[in-house]
XYZ file of C-alpha atoms in Angstrom:
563
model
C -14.540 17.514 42.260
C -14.928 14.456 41.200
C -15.010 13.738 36.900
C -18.355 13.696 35.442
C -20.079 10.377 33.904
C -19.972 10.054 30.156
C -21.433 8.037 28.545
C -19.822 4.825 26.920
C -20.315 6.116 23.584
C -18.392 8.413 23.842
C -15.265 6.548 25.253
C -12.420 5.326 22.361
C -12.279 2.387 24.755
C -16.210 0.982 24.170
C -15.879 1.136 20.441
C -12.299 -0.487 20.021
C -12.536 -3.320 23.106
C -16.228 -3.431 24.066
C -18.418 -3.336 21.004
C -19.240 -6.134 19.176
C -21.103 -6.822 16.152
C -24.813 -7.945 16.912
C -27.386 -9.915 14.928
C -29.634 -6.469 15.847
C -26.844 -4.689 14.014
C -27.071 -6.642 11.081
C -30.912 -6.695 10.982
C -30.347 -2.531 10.936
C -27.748 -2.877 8.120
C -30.103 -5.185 5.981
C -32.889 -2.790 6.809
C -30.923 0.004 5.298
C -30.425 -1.853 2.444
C -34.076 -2.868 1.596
C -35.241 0.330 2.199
C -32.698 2.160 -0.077
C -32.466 -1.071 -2.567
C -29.049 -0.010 -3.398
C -25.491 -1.064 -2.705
C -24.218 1.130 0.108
C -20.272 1.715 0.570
C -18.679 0.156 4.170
C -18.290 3.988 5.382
C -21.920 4.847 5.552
C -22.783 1.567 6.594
C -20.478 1.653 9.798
C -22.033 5.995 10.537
C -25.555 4.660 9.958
C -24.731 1.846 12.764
C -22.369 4.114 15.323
C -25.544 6.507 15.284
C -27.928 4.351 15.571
C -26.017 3.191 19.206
C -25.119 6.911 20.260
C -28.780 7.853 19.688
C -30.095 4.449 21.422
C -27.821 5.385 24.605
C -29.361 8.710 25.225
C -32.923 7.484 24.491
C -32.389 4.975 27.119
C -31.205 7.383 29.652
C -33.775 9.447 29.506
C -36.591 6.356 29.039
C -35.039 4.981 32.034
C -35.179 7.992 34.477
C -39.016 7.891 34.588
C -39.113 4.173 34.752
C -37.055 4.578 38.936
C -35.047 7.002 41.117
C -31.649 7.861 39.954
C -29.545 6.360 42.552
C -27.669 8.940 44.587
C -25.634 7.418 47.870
C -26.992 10.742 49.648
C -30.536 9.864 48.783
C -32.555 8.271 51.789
C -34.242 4.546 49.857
C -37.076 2.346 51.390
C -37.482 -1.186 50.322
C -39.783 -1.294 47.525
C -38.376 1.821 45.710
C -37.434 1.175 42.115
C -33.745 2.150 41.595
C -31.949 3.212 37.784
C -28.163 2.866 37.854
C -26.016 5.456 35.992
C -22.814 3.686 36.495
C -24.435 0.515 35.809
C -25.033 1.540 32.020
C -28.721 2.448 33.508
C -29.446 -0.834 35.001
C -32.465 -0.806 36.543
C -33.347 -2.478 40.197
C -35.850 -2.936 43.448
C -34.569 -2.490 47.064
C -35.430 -5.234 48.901
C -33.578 -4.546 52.325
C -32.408 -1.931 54.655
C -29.854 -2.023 57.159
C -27.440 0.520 58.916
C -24.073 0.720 57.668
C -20.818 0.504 59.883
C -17.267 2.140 58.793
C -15.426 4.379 61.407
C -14.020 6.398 59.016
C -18.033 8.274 58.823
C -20.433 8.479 61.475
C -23.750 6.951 60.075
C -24.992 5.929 57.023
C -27.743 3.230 55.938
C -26.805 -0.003 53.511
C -29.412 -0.818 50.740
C -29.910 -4.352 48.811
C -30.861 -4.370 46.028
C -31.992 -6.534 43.213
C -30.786 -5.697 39.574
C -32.881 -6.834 36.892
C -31.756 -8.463 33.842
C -28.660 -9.785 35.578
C -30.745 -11.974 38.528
C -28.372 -10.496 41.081
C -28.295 -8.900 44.260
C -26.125 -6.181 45.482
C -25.767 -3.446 48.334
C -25.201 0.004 48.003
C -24.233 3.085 50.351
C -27.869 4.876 51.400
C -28.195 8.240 53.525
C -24.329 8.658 52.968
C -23.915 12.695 53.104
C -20.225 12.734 52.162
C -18.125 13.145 49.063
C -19.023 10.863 46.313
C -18.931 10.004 42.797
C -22.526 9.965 42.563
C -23.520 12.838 44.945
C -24.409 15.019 41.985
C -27.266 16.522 40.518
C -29.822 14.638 38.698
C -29.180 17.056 35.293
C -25.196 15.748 35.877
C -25.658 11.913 36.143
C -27.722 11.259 33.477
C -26.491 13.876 30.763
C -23.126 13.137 30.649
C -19.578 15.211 30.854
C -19.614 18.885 29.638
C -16.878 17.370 27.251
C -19.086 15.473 25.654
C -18.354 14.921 21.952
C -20.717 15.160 19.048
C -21.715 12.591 17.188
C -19.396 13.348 14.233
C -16.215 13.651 16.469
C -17.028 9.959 18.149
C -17.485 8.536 14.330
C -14.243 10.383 13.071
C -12.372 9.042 15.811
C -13.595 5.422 16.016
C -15.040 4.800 12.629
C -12.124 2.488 11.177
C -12.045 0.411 14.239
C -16.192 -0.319 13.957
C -15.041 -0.554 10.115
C -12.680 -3.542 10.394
C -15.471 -4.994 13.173
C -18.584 -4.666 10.905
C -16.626 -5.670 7.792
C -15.437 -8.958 9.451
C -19.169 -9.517 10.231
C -20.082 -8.890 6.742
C -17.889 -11.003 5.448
C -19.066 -14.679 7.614
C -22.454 -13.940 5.983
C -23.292 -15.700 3.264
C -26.282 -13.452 2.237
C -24.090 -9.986 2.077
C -22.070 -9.493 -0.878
C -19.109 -6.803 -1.550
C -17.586 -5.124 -4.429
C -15.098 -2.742 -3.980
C -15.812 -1.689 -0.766
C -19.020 -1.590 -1.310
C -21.931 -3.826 0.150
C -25.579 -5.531 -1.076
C -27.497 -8.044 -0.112
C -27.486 -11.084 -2.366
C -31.390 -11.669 -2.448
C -31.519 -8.509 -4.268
C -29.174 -8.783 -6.535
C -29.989 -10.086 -10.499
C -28.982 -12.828 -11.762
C -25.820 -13.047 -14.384
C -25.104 -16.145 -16.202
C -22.125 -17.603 -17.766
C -23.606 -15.960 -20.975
C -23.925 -12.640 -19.800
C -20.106 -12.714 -18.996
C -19.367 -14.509 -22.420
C -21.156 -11.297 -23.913
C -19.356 -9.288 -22.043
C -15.969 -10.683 -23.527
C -17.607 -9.547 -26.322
C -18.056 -6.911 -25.864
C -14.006 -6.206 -24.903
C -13.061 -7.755 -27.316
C -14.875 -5.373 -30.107
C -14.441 -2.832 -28.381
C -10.585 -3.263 -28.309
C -10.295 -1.265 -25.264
C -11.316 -1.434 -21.664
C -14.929 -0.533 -21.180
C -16.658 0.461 -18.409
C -19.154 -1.701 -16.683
C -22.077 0.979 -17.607
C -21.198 0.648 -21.516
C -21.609 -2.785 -20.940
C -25.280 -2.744 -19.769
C -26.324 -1.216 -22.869
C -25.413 -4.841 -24.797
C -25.616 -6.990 -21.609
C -29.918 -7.543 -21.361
C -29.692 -8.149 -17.416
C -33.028 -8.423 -15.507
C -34.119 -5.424 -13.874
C -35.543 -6.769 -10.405
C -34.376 -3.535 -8.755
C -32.565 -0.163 -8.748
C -29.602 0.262 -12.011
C -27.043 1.032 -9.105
C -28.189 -2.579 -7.969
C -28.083 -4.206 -11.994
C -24.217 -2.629 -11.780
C -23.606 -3.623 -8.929
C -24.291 -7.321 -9.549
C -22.265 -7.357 -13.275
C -19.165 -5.629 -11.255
C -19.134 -8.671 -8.770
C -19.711 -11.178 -11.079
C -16.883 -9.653 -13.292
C -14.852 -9.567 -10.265
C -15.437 -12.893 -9.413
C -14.379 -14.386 -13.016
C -10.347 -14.742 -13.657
C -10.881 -13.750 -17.629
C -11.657 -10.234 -16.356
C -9.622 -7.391 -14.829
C -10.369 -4.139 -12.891
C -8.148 -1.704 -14.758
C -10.272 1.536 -12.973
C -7.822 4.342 -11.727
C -10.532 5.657 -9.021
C -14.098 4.060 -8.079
C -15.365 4.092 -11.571
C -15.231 0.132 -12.756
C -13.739 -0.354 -16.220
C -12.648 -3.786 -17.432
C -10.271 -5.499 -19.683
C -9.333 -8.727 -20.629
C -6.427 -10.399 -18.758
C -5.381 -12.198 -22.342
C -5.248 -8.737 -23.818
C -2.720 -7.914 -21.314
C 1.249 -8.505 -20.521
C 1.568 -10.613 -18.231
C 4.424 -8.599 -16.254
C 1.049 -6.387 -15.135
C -0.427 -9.597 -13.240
C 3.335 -10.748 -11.699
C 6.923 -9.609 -11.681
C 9.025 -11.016 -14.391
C 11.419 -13.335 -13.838
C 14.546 -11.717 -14.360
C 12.818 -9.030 -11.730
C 12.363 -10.890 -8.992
C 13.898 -10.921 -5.342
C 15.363 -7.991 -6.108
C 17.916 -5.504 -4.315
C 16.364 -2.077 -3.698
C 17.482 0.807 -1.787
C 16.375 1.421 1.909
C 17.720 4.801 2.436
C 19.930 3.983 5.404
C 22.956 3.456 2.519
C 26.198 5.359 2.350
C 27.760 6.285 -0.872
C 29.369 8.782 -2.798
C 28.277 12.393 -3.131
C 29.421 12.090 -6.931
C 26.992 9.213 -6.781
C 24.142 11.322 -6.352
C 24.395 12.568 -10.174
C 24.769 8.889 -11.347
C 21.833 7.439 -9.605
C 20.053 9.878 -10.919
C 21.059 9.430 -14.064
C 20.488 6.018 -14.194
C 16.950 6.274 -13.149
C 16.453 2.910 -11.623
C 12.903 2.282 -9.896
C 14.553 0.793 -7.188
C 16.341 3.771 -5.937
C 13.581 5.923 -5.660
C 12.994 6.685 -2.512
C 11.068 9.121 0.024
C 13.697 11.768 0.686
C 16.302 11.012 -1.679
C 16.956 13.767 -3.967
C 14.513 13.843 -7.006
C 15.554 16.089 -10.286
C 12.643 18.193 -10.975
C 13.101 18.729 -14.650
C 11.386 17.203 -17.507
C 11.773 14.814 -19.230
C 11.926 12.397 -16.964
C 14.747 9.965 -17.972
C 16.294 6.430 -17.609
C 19.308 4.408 -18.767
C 17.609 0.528 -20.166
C 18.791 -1.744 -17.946
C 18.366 -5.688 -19.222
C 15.509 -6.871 -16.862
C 13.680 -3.910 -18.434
C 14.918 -4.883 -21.985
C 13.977 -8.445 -21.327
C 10.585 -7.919 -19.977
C 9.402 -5.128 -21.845
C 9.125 -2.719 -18.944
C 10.382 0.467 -17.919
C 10.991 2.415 -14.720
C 7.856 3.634 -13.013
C 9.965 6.031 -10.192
C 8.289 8.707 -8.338
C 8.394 11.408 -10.756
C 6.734 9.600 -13.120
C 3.678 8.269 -10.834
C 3.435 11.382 -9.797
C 1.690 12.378 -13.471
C -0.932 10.015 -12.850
C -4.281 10.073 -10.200
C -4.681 6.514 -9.151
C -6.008 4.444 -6.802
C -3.819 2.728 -4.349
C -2.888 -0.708 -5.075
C -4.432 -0.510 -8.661
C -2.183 -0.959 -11.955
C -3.916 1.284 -14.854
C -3.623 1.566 -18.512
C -1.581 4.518 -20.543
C -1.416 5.549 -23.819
C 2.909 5.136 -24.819
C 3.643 7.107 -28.006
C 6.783 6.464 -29.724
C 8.202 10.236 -30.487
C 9.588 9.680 -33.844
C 7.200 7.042 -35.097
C 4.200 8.798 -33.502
C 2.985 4.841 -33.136
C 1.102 4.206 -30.125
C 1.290 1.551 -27.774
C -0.894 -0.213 -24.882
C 0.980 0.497 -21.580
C 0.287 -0.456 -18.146
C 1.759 0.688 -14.669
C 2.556 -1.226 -12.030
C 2.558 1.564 -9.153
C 2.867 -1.641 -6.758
C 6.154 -3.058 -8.476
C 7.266 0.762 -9.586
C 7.503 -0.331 -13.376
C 5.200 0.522 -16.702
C 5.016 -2.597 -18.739
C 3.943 -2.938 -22.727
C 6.996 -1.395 -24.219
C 8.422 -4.655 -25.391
C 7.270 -3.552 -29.082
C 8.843 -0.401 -28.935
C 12.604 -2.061 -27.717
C 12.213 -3.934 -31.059
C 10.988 -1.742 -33.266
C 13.674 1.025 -31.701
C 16.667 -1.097 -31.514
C 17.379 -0.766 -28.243
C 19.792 -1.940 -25.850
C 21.147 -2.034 -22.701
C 22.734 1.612 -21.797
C 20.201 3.009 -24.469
C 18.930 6.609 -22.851
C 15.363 7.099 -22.793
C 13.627 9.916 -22.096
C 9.642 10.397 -21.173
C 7.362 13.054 -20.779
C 3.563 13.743 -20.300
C 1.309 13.229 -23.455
C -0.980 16.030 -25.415
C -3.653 12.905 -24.448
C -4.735 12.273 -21.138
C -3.369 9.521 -19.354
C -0.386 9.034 -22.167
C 3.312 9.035 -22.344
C 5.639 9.844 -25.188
C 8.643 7.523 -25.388
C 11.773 9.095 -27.177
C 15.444 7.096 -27.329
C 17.216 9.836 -30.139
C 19.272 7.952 -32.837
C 22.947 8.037 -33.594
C 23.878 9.722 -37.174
C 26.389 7.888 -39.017
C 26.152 4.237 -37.719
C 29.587 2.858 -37.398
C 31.326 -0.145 -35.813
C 33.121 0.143 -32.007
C 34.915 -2.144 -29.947
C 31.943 -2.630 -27.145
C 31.864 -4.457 -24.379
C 29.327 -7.796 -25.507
C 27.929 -10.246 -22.663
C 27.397 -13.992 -22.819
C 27.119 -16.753 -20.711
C 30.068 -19.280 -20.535
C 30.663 -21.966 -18.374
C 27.018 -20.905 -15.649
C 29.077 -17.381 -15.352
C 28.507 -13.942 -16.798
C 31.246 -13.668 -20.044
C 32.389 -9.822 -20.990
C 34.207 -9.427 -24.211
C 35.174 -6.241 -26.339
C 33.891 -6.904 -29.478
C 32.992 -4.719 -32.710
C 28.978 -3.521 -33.457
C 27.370 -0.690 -34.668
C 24.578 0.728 -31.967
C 22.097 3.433 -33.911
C 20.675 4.710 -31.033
C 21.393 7.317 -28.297
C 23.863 5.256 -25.332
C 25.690 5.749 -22.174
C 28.903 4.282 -23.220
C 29.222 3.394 -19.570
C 26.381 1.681 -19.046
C 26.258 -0.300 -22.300
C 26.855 -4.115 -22.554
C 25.427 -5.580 -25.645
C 23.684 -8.545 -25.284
C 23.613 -11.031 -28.369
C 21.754 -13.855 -26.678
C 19.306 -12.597 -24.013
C 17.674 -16.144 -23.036
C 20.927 -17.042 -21.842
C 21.240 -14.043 -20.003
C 18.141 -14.481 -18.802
C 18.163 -18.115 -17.440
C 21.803 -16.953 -15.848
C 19.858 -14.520 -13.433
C 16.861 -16.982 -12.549
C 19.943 -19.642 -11.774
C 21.067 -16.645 -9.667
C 17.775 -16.544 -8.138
C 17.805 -20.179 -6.574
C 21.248 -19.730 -4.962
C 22.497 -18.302 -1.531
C 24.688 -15.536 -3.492
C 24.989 -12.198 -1.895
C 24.960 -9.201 -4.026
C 28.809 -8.583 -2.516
C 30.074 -11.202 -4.528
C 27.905 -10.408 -7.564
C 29.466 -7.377 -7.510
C 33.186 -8.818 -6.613
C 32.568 -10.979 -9.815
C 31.077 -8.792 -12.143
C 34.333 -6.203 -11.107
C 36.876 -8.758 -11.622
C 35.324 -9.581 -14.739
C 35.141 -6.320 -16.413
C 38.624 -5.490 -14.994
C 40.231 -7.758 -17.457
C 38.883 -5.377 -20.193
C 40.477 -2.622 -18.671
C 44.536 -1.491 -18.965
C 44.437 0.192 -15.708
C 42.370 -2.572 -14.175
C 39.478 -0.589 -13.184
C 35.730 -0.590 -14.542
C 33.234 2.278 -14.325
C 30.549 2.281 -11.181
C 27.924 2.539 -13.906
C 29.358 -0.913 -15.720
C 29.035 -2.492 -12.523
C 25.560 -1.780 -11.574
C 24.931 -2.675 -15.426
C 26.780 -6.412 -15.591
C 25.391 -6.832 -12.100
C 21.631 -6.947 -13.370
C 22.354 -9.524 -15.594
C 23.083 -11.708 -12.366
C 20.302 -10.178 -10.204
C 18.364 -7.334 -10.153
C 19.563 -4.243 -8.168
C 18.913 -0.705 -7.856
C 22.242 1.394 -8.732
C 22.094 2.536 -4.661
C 22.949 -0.915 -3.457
C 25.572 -2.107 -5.452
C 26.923 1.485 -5.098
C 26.912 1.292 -1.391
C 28.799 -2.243 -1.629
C 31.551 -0.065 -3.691
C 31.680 2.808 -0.901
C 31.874 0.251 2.470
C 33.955 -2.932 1.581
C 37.818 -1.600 1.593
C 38.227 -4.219 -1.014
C 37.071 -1.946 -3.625
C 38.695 1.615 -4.291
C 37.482 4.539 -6.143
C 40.417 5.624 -8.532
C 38.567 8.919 -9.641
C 36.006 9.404 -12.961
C 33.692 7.070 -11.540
C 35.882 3.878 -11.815
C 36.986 1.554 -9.342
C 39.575 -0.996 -8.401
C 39.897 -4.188 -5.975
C 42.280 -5.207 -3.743
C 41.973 -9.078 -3.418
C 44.405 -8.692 0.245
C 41.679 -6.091 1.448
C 38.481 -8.582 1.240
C 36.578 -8.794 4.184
C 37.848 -5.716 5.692
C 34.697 -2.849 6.049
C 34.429 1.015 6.842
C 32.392 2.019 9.413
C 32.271 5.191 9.369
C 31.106 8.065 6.748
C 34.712 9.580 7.194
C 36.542 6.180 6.763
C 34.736 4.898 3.711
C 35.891 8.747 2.495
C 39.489 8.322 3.302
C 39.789 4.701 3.232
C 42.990 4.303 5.349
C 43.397 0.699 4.098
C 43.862 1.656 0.308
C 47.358 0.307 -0.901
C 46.878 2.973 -4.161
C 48.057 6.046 -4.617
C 45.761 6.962 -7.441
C 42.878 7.149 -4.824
C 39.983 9.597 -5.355
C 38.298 10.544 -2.283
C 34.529 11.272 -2.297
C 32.549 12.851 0.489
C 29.962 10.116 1.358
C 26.250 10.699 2.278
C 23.659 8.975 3.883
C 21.590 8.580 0.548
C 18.024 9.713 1.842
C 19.899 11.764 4.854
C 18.258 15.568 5.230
């Protein structure tokens, strides 16, 4: 039998590809407004509009069925006789002509002309035809659609974003509908707020010392009451949101502000030495001894979806000098994971230095996967690169204690010390006392970070692959080295002081490129006859047939987010 008519409200093809925002629509949407007189979010804007079509469609079927015959092609029609189209989204029409129809494939059957209304066009249709047909159903059938007919909550769950991004669009080219956070008014309605209301309300922050939410601020801020409060907060929100001094630090839908000047400006854009930087994909192969180190190292940009996360607390990281520089630390996974935010929104913490019990503004950066604020706490800890840092949820609410342990008995060591000589990267072994808790691996002091600092953003600006960065930084570090090796954790260390790199990367340069070999304890040589040659495989980057040495340590390799 043949499908039953539904009706084109129903179909995922009318609302994605047919439908298109009408003035009508928009007159509904502003009606809803004015009647309510207060903001309404995009979601119940876009439900109130898909029923308001459903429910038109079926009141116009059944309107229309008294206003004409249904059209059936079995039905016997006379000129005169008003005609309503199912198939013709219930167009209505008037037969104006009669004649008998001629196809040898049925014996008889009558042809009809009709004129359609609305349209100002003619067309013919089978009459008297008593075979199989579409339309040779009951009247019950044609006009009350398909048995699998959804509801009116199914056809908004399932086409609801699409109307969304169609009504929002709309929205938007109108110049008297205003939005805040997903959230819509019209602008007649909204209060008026002055440059002086927002000058008090920099006041206000600034007292206040804090961010404060746009409520508190109502209290201070006299704004006139022309309609409903949820329209007076409405109105300070978007005019907050429209001026740069002010900034939406909210985890969820409540609005709390603070002022940008107040703020480091690593929260508003990646710091320099940050930027372009190398981060994991997943797809890498490295070392199964590896695992332990990137884990250890804690590096933002290895954390990953499916890469192995340690599950104990505190969470822990080894100060890289981007993060030294810039006053930031790693904001992985783990750490995120503490917090209920709001896609796409950075948010303000509470960092408490363990010892000192001294507290600290923080911000995170879920975007860019790093807190910033801590630049403070570096100086008044004496950190440096390689220093171990631990972190773990506060007694507070939305804080984070900070703890780097320190080292009894301060004495001096030969350590390896960084510089810049000549636009390259300069290791040395020199002696200094560090007083704090270290990888000895990953530390290289730093005496002169601007230099340090201008190297990388030189580093920036060029063509230079993070192959030879590592090449270099190897070569360099060998000379330190009697055996002519340098740790994997060195590397990844020297090599953020050219660019920035999660450990993953540069490890997976190590593990591939039969240039460099693994000479057990995490070290690793290079063979200058070997460069260029690569290992395809998982079991040749293992065995590395190519390796000259003898001294070779061979390391299962893994995908690094394999299953």
């Amino acid at each position: 039998m043949a499908r039953r008519r539904r009706m084109r409200t129903q179909e995922t093809e009318f609302w994605h590809e047919e439908y298109e925002v009408s003035e009508a629509d928009l007159d509904h949407l502003a009606g809803i407004i004015l009647d309510s007189g207060r903001p309404r979010p995009l979601e119940d804007l876009v439900s109130s509009l898909m029923v308001r079509h459903i429910q038109r469609e079926k009141d116009r079927a059944a309107e229309q069925v008294t206003d004409g015959d249904i059209y059936r092609p079995m039905d016997t029609h006379e000129v005169g006789q008003a005609l309503v189209f199912t198939e013709l989204d219930f167009a209505q029409g008037t037969v104006t002509d009669v004649r008998q129809g001629h196809n040898p494939t049925y014996e008889s059957f009558d042809v009809i002309r009709v004129s359609i209304q609305d349209i100002d066009e003619e067309r013919e249709f089978a009459s008297s035809f008593e075979y199989d047909h579409l339309l040779n159903r009951s009247i019950e059938e044609l006009i009350g659609g398909a048995e699998e007919s959804l509801t009116e909550a199914e056809i908004i769950e399932a086409n609801a974003p699409a109307v969304a991004d169609k009504v929002a669009a709309a929205l938007e080219a109108r110049e008297d509908w205003v939005r805040f956070n997903g959230t819509w008014f019209l602008e007649a309605l909204l209060p008026e707020v002055n440059v002086g209301h927002l000058n008090l309300a920099e006041a206000v922050i600034y007292e206040a010392g804090r961010p404060v939410p746009a409520e508190e601020m109502l209290h201070v801020i006299e704004l006139d009451q022309v309609g409903s409060r949820e329209a007076t907060l409405f109105a300070l929100n978007h005019a907050l949101g429209q001026d740069e001094r002010f900034d939406n630090v909210a985890r969820a839908e409540r609005q709390i502000w603070y002022l940008r000047a107040l703020m480091p400006a690593e929260v508003f854009e990646r710091p320099t030495v940050s930027r372009t930087p190398f981060a994991a994909t997943g797809d890498e192969q490295i070392g199964l001894t590896m695992l332990d180190i990137v884990e250890e190292l804690g590096d933002e940009l290895d954390s990953l979806e499916g890469a192995r996360i340690r599950e104990t607390e505190p969470i822990g990281f080894q100060l890289n000098f981007p993060h030294l520089y810039a006053g930031t630390m790693p904001a992985t996974r783990e750490l995120l994971s503490l917090f209920d935010y709001a896609p796409g929104r950075h948010f303000g913490v509470k960092l408490i230095g363990e010892g000192s019990g001294r507290s600290y503004d923080g911000w995170v950066v879920p975007e860019e996967g790093y807190v910033a604020g801590l630049a403070d706490w570096y100086q008044e800890t004496e950190l440096v690169v390689g220093a171990i840092v631990t972190v773990a949820p506060g007694d507070e609410p939305m804080s984070l204690v900070l703890s780097a342990a320190t080292r009894r008995g301060g004495r001096n060591e030969w350590l390896r010390r960084a510089s810049v000589q000549d636009g390259a990267l300069a290791i040395q072994l020199q002696p200094a006392t560090i007083r704090v808790r270290h990888d000895p691996d990953t530390l290289v002091d730093v005496s002169e970070p601007e230099t340090v600092a201008r190297l990388m953003w030189q580093s920036q600006q060029t063509s230079l692959g993070l192959g030879s960065v590592v090449r270099t930084v190897l070569l360099e570090l060998a000379k330190l080295s009697p055996q002519g090796s340098a740790h994997c954790k060195t590397i990844y260390s020297a090599v953020n002081m050219y660019r920035r790199s999660g450990a993953v990367p540069v490890f997976a340069i190590l593990t591939r490129n039969a240039c460099f070999d693994p000479v057990g304890l995490g070290e690793w040589a290079y063979d200058a006859s070997l460069e260029g040659e690569v290992y395809r495989t998982p079991e040749e980057m293992r065995e590395r047939p190519l390796s000259k040495r003898s001294d070779l340590f061979r390391d299962q390799v893994v995908r690094y987010a394999g299953s």
